[in-house]
Amino acid sequence: MEKVRFGKTGLMVSKVAFGGIPIMRVSKEEAVRVVREAIKLGINFIDTAHGYADSEEKIGEALKIYKREDIIIASKSPANDKKSFNEQLDLSLKRLGTDYIDIYQFHGISSAAKRDAIFAPTGAMEGMEAAVKAGKIRFPAFSSHSLPIAMEIMKSGRFAVVQLPFNYIDKAAADEAIPLAKKLDMGFIAMKPMGGGLLDNAVLSFRYLLSFDSIVPDPGIEKIEEIREIAGIVERNEQLTAADIKEIEKLRTEFGPSWCHRCDYCQPCTQGIRISSVLSMKSAFKRMPMSRALEFVGSAVESARTCTECRECVKRCPYDLDIPVLLKERVAYYDSLEKK
């Protein structure tokens, strides 16, 4: 598979990465097979996270047979403070069976509160900078679901890589964030290239993404046939057709404005409801084992049951979602799955 220069990191990475969330659902043996098949297909960029259950351990097992320098590993820490960051980084290194991680990200800087905590004295940024000096991390990075916050952090010049949601439905990054990353020579990882499981047409998804030459899509992979299909599309450098564009416009209309972009502008909720977690729960059920998905969104759903329908969130939502109605729908959906 063709390799491309990944911004100021100078790393030569495959034109598509391997996302490590879905292998939580399969056995270690199967996960190893899937990761090694991806590498066999020419994918040298593996992305996971401290919080993805046993994903790091499974990837570490899969990578034992390869030269470390031949694989580019990315992982993430959700920590806000230096102490937690250091502990999570060391655990990631142990799980992955490596002395260093190429690209280590702050996981989900999507609110001003998290941003401020990370950059405060004794915050996680101090841990990140020390780990870079110690050689445990090669390049500092972060992921986010908030474009305004992400772009502010990108402009700080303290990071080499950014990871943001991007697909033919969630396309806001195309207007400013992707051009900014290109201008700053930052690597750009396209998170949720298939909408976190909401989009089921790989051909359409990756033809669209291939029209952007400065990004690396990071699809979550569970099965060998999935990565073979995606790698084939990328290898052939398939381009959007007129029919594809028409289909994308149709799907955008069908999705309409009633899906959560996880920008969290609706927050804070007076009842403490984690609105975006509830509204996007279907993605979790598509990516995770059922029991873990129920556990993952359970507390958020419980908080949603306390909604007073004050509609303050509706006033703040830039996409005009009728959030109280959508919360009720998601709670009912969760209850139906829990019964099963």
Coordinates of C-alpha atoms in Angstrom, one line a residue:
M1 CA 0.0 0.0 0.0
E2 CA 1.2 3.5 -0.8
K3 CA 2.7 5.4 2.1
V4 CA 2.3 9.1 2.6
R5 CA 4.2 11.7 4.6
F6 CA 2.3 12.4 7.9
G7 CA 2.8 16.1 8.4
K8 CA 5.6 17.4 10.5
T9 CA 6.2 14.0 12.1
G10 CA 7.9 13.0 8.9
L11 CA 6.5 9.5 9.4
M12 CA 5.6 7.6 6.2
V13 CA 2.2 6.0 7.0
S14 CA -0.2 3.9 5.0
K15 CA -3.1 5.8 3.4
V16 CA -5.4 4.2 5.8
A17 CA -4.9 3.3 9.5
F18 CA -6.2 0.4 11.6
G19 CA -8.7 1.4 14.3
G20 CA -8.5 -0.7 17.5
I21 CA -12.0 -0.3 19.1
P22 CA -13.9 -3.2 17.6
I23 CA -11.3 -5.9 18.4
M24 CA -12.6 -5.6 21.9
R25 CA -15.4 -7.8 20.8
V26 CA -13.4 -10.7 19.5
S27 CA -11.0 -13.2 21.1
K28 CA -7.3 -12.5 21.4
E29 CA -6.6 -15.1 18.7
E30 CA -9.0 -13.6 16.3
A31 CA -7.8 -10.0 17.1
V32 CA -4.2 -11.1 16.4
R33 CA -5.3 -12.6 13.0
V34 CA -7.1 -9.4 12.0
V35 CA -4.2 -7.0 13.0
R36 CA -1.7 -9.2 11.2
E37 CA -3.9 -9.3 8.1
A38 CA -4.0 -5.5 8.1
I39 CA -0.2 -5.4 8.2
K40 CA 0.0 -8.0 5.4
L41 CA -2.2 -5.7 3.3
G42 CA 0.4 -2.9 3.8
I43 CA -1.2 -1.0 6.7
N44 CA 1.6 0.1 9.1
F45 CA -0.4 2.6 11.2
I46 CA -2.3 1.1 14.2
D47 CA -4.4 3.3 16.4
T48 CA -5.9 2.3 19.8
A49 CA -6.4 3.8 23.3
H50 CA -5.9 3.2 27.0
G51 CA -9.7 3.1 27.4
Y52 CA -10.4 0.5 24.7
A53 CA -10.6 -2.4 27.2
D54 CA -8.1 -5.1 26.1
S55 CA -7.4 -3.6 22.6
E56 CA -3.8 -2.5 23.5
E57 CA -3.0 -5.9 24.8
K58 CA -4.3 -7.7 21.7
I59 CA -2.4 -5.3 19.5
G60 CA 0.7 -5.8 21.5
E61 CA 0.4 -9.6 21.0
A62 CA -0.1 -9.2 17.3
L63 CA 2.9 -6.9 16.9
K64 CA 5.4 -9.3 18.6
I65 CA 6.6 -10.8 15.3
Y66 CA 7.4 -7.5 13.6
K67 CA 10.3 -5.1 13.8
R68 CA 9.2 -2.3 16.0
E69 CA 10.4 0.4 13.6
D70 CA 8.2 -1.1 10.8
I71 CA 5.0 -0.3 12.7
I72 CA 3.6 3.1 13.7
I73 CA 1.6 2.9 16.9
A74 CA -0.8 5.5 18.1
S75 CA -2.7 5.4 21.4
K76 CA -4.5 7.8 23.8
S77 CA -4.8 8.8 27.4
P78 CA -8.0 10.3 28.9
A79 CA -6.0 11.7 31.8
N80 CA -6.3 15.4 32.8
D81 CA -3.5 15.4 35.4
K82 CA 0.2 14.6 35.2
K83 CA 0.1 11.7 37.7
S84 CA -2.8 9.9 35.9
F85 CA -1.2 10.6 32.5
N86 CA 2.1 9.0 33.5
E87 CA 0.4 5.9 35.0
Q88 CA -1.7 5.4 31.9
L89 CA 1.2 5.9 29.5
D90 CA 3.3 3.4 31.4
L91 CA 0.4 0.9 31.3
S92 CA -0.1 1.5 27.5
L93 CA 3.6 0.8 27.0
K94 CA 3.4 -2.4 29.0
R95 CA 0.2 -3.6 27.2
L96 CA 1.7 -2.8 23.8
G97 CA 5.0 -4.4 24.6
T98 CA 7.1 -1.4 23.5
D99 CA 9.5 1.1 24.9
Y100 CA 7.9 4.0 23.0
I101 CA 4.7 5.1 21.3
D102 CA 5.0 7.0 18.1
I103 CA 1.8 9.1 18.4
Y104 CA 0.3 9.5 21.9
Q105 CA -2.9 11.5 22.1
F106 CA -4.9 13.3 24.8
H107 CA -8.2 11.4 24.4
G108 CA -11.2 13.7 23.6
I109 CA -10.4 17.3 24.5
S110 CA -13.9 18.4 23.7
S111 CA -14.7 20.9 26.5
A112 CA -13.0 24.0 27.8
A113 CA -12.9 22.4 31.3
K114 CA -10.9 19.4 30.0
R115 CA -8.6 21.7 28.0
D116 CA -7.9 23.9 31.0
A117 CA -7.2 21.0 33.3
I118 CA -4.7 19.4 30.8
F119 CA -2.8 22.7 30.4
A120 CA -2.9 23.7 34.1
P121 CA 0.2 23.4 36.3
T122 CA 0.7 19.7 37.1
G123 CA -1.8 19.0 34.3
A124 CA -1.4 16.1 31.8
M125 CA 0.5 18.3 29.4
E126 CA 3.4 18.4 31.8
G127 CA 3.4 14.6 31.7
M128 CA 3.2 14.6 27.9
E129 CA 6.2 17.0 27.5
A130 CA 8.3 15.0 30.0
A131 CA 7.5 11.7 28.2
V132 CA 8.5 13.2 24.9
K133 CA 11.9 14.3 26.4
A134 CA 12.3 10.8 27.9
G135 CA 11.7 9.1 24.5
K136 CA 8.5 7.3 25.6
I137 CA 6.5 9.4 23.1
R138 CA 7.8 10.5 19.7
F139 CA 5.0 12.9 18.8
P140 CA 2.4 14.6 21.0
A141 CA -1.2 14.6 19.7
F142 CA -4.8 15.0 20.7
S143 CA -8.3 14.0 19.6
S144 CA -11.5 16.0 19.9
H145 CA -15.2 16.2 19.1
S146 CA -15.3 20.0 19.2
L147 CA -14.0 21.9 16.2
P148 CA -13.6 25.3 17.9
I149 CA -11.6 23.9 20.8
A150 CA -9.6 21.6 18.5
M151 CA -8.6 24.5 16.2
E152 CA -7.6 26.6 19.1
I153 CA -5.3 23.9 20.4
M154 CA -4.0 23.2 16.9
K155 CA -2.9 26.9 16.6
S156 CA -0.9 26.6 19.9
G157 CA 1.8 24.8 17.9
R158 CA 2.3 22.2 20.7
F159 CA 1.0 19.2 18.8
A160 CA 2.1 17.3 15.7
V161 CA -1.1 15.4 15.1
V162 CA -4.8 15.9 15.5
Q163 CA -7.7 13.4 15.3
L164 CA -11.2 14.6 14.5
P165 CA -14.5 13.0 13.3
F166 CA -14.7 13.2 9.6
N167 CA -16.9 11.4 7.0
Y168 CA -19.4 12.4 4.3
I169 CA -22.1 13.1 6.8
D170 CA -20.0 14.6 9.6
K171 CA -18.1 16.9 7.2
A172 CA -17.6 20.1 9.2
A173 CA -13.8 19.6 9.4
A174 CA -13.5 20.0 5.7
D175 CA -14.1 23.7 5.8
E176 CA -11.5 24.9 8.3
A177 CA -9.8 22.1 10.4
I178 CA -8.4 20.1 7.5
P179 CA -7.0 23.2 5.7
L180 CA -5.6 24.4 9.0
A181 CA -3.9 21.1 9.7
K182 CA -2.4 21.2 6.2
K183 CA -1.2 24.8 6.7
L184 CA 0.4 23.9 10.1
D185 CA 1.8 20.7 8.6
M186 CA 0.0 18.6 11.2
G187 CA -0.9 15.0 10.6
F188 CA -4.7 14.6 10.4
I189 CA -6.4 11.4 11.5
A190 CA -10.0 11.1 10.3
M191 CA -11.9 9.6 13.2
K192 CA -15.1 7.6 12.5
P193 CA -14.7 7.5 8.7
M194 CA -17.8 5.4 8.6
G195 CA -19.7 7.4 11.2
G196 CA -18.8 5.1 14.1
G197 CA -20.8 2.3 12.5
L198 CA -23.7 4.5 11.3
L199 CA -22.6 4.4 7.7
D200 CA -22.5 1.0 6.1
N201 CA -21.2 1.7 2.5
A202 CA -17.4 1.4 2.6
V203 CA -17.0 2.2 -1.0
L204 CA -18.9 5.5 -0.7
S205 CA -17.2 6.3 2.6
F206 CA -13.6 5.8 1.4
R207 CA -14.1 7.2 -2.1
Y208 CA -15.2 10.4 -0.4
L209 CA -12.2 10.4 2.1
L210 CA -9.7 9.7 -0.7
S211 CA -10.7 13.0 -2.3
F212 CA -8.8 14.7 0.6
D213 CA -5.1 14.1 0.1
S214 CA -3.8 15.3 3.5
I215 CA -5.8 13.0 5.9
V216 CA -5.5 9.4 7.0
P217 CA -8.8 7.6 7.7
D218 CA -8.9 5.4 10.9
P219 CA -11.7 2.9 10.5
G220 CA -12.5 0.6 13.4
I221 CA -11.9 -3.0 12.2
E222 CA -13.3 -6.2 13.6
K223 CA -13.2 -8.7 10.7
I224 CA -10.6 -9.6 8.1
E225 CA -13.1 -9.1 5.3
E226 CA -13.7 -5.5 6.4
I227 CA -10.0 -4.6 6.2
R228 CA -9.6 -6.4 2.9
E229 CA -12.5 -4.4 1.4
I230 CA -11.2 -1.1 2.7
A231 CA -7.6 -1.8 1.7
G232 CA -8.7 -2.7 -1.8
I233 CA -10.6 0.6 -2.2
V234 CA -7.6 2.5 -1.0
E235 CA -5.1 0.5 -3.1
R236 CA -7.2 1.2 -6.2
N237 CA -7.5 4.9 -5.2
E238 CA -11.1 4.8 -6.2
Q239 CA -12.6 8.2 -7.0
L240 CA -16.1 9.5 -6.4
T241 CA -18.4 9.2 -9.4
A242 CA -21.4 11.4 -10.2
A243 CA -23.6 8.6 -8.9
D244 CA -21.7 8.6 -5.7
I245 CA -22.1 12.3 -5.2
K246 CA -25.8 12.0 -5.8
E247 CA -26.1 9.2 -3.3
I248 CA -24.1 11.2 -0.7
E249 CA -26.5 14.1 -1.1
K250 CA -29.4 11.8 -0.7
L251 CA -28.0 10.3 2.5
R252 CA -27.2 13.7 3.9
T253 CA -30.9 14.7 3.4
E254 CA -32.1 11.4 5.0
F255 CA -29.8 11.9 8.0
G256 CA -31.0 15.5 8.2
P257 CA -30.2 17.6 11.3
S258 CA -31.5 15.0 13.8
W259 CA -28.2 13.3 14.6
C260 CA -25.8 14.4 17.3
H261 CA -22.5 15.9 16.2
R262 CA -21.1 15.5 19.7
C263 CA -19.9 19.1 19.8
D264 CA -21.3 19.4 23.4
Y265 CA -22.5 23.0 22.9
C266 CA -25.7 21.8 24.7
Q267 CA -23.7 21.4 27.9
P268 CA -23.8 22.0 30.8
C269 CA -27.1 20.3 31.6
T270 CA -28.7 21.4 34.9
Q271 CA -29.5 17.8 35.6
G272 CA -26.0 16.6 34.7
I273 CA -27.2 14.6 31.7
R274 CA -24.4 13.5 29.4
I275 CA -26.4 14.4 26.3
S276 CA -24.0 13.5 23.5
S277 CA -23.2 10.1 25.1
V278 CA -26.9 9.3 25.2
L279 CA -27.7 10.5 21.7
S280 CA -24.8 8.7 20.1
M281 CA -25.3 5.4 21.9
K282 CA -26.2 3.5 18.8
S283 CA -22.6 3.9 17.6
A284 CA -21.4 2.2 20.8
F285 CA -23.7 -0.7 20.3
K286 CA -22.3 -1.2 16.7
R287 CA -18.7 -1.0 17.9
M288 CA -18.6 -2.8 21.2
P289 CA -19.7 -6.1 22.7
M290 CA -23.3 -5.8 23.8
S291 CA -22.5 -6.2 27.5
R292 CA -19.7 -3.6 27.4
A293 CA -21.9 -1.2 25.4
L294 CA -24.7 -1.4 27.9
E295 CA -22.2 -0.7 30.7
F296 CA -20.5 2.0 28.7
V297 CA -23.7 4.1 28.2
G298 CA -25.6 2.9 31.2
S299 CA -24.8 5.7 33.6
A300 CA -25.5 8.3 30.8
V301 CA -28.9 6.7 30.2
E302 CA -29.7 6.8 33.9
S303 CA -28.9 10.5 33.9
A304 CA -31.2 11.0 30.9
R305 CA -34.2 9.7 32.9
T306 CA -34.0 12.8 35.0
C307 CA -34.6 15.2 32.1
T308 CA -37.0 18.0 33.1
E309 CA -37.6 19.1 29.5
C310 CA -36.4 22.6 30.4
R311 CA -35.2 22.9 26.8
E312 CA -32.1 25.0 27.7
C313 CA -30.1 22.4 25.7
V314 CA -32.3 23.0 22.7
K315 CA -31.5 26.7 22.8
R316 CA -27.8 26.0 22.8
C317 CA -27.7 23.3 20.1
P318 CA -26.3 24.7 16.8
Y319 CA -28.1 21.9 14.9
D320 CA -31.5 22.7 16.4
L321 CA -32.0 19.1 17.7
D322 CA -35.1 18.5 19.8
I323 CA -32.9 17.0 22.5
P324 CA -35.6 16.1 25.1
V325 CA -37.5 14.1 22.5
L326 CA -34.4 12.4 21.2
L327 CA -33.3 11.5 24.8
K328 CA -36.7 9.8 25.4
E329 CA -36.2 7.8 22.1
R330 CA -32.7 6.7 23.1
V331 CA -33.7 5.7 26.6
A332 CA -36.5 3.5 25.1
Y333 CA -34.0 2.0 22.7
Y334 CA -31.6 1.2 25.5
D335 CA -34.4 -0.4 27.6
S336 CA -35.4 -2.6 24.7
L337 CA -31.8 -3.9 24.2
E338 CA -31.3 -4.4 28.0
K339 CA -34.4 -6.6 28.0
K340 CA -33.1 -8.7 25.2

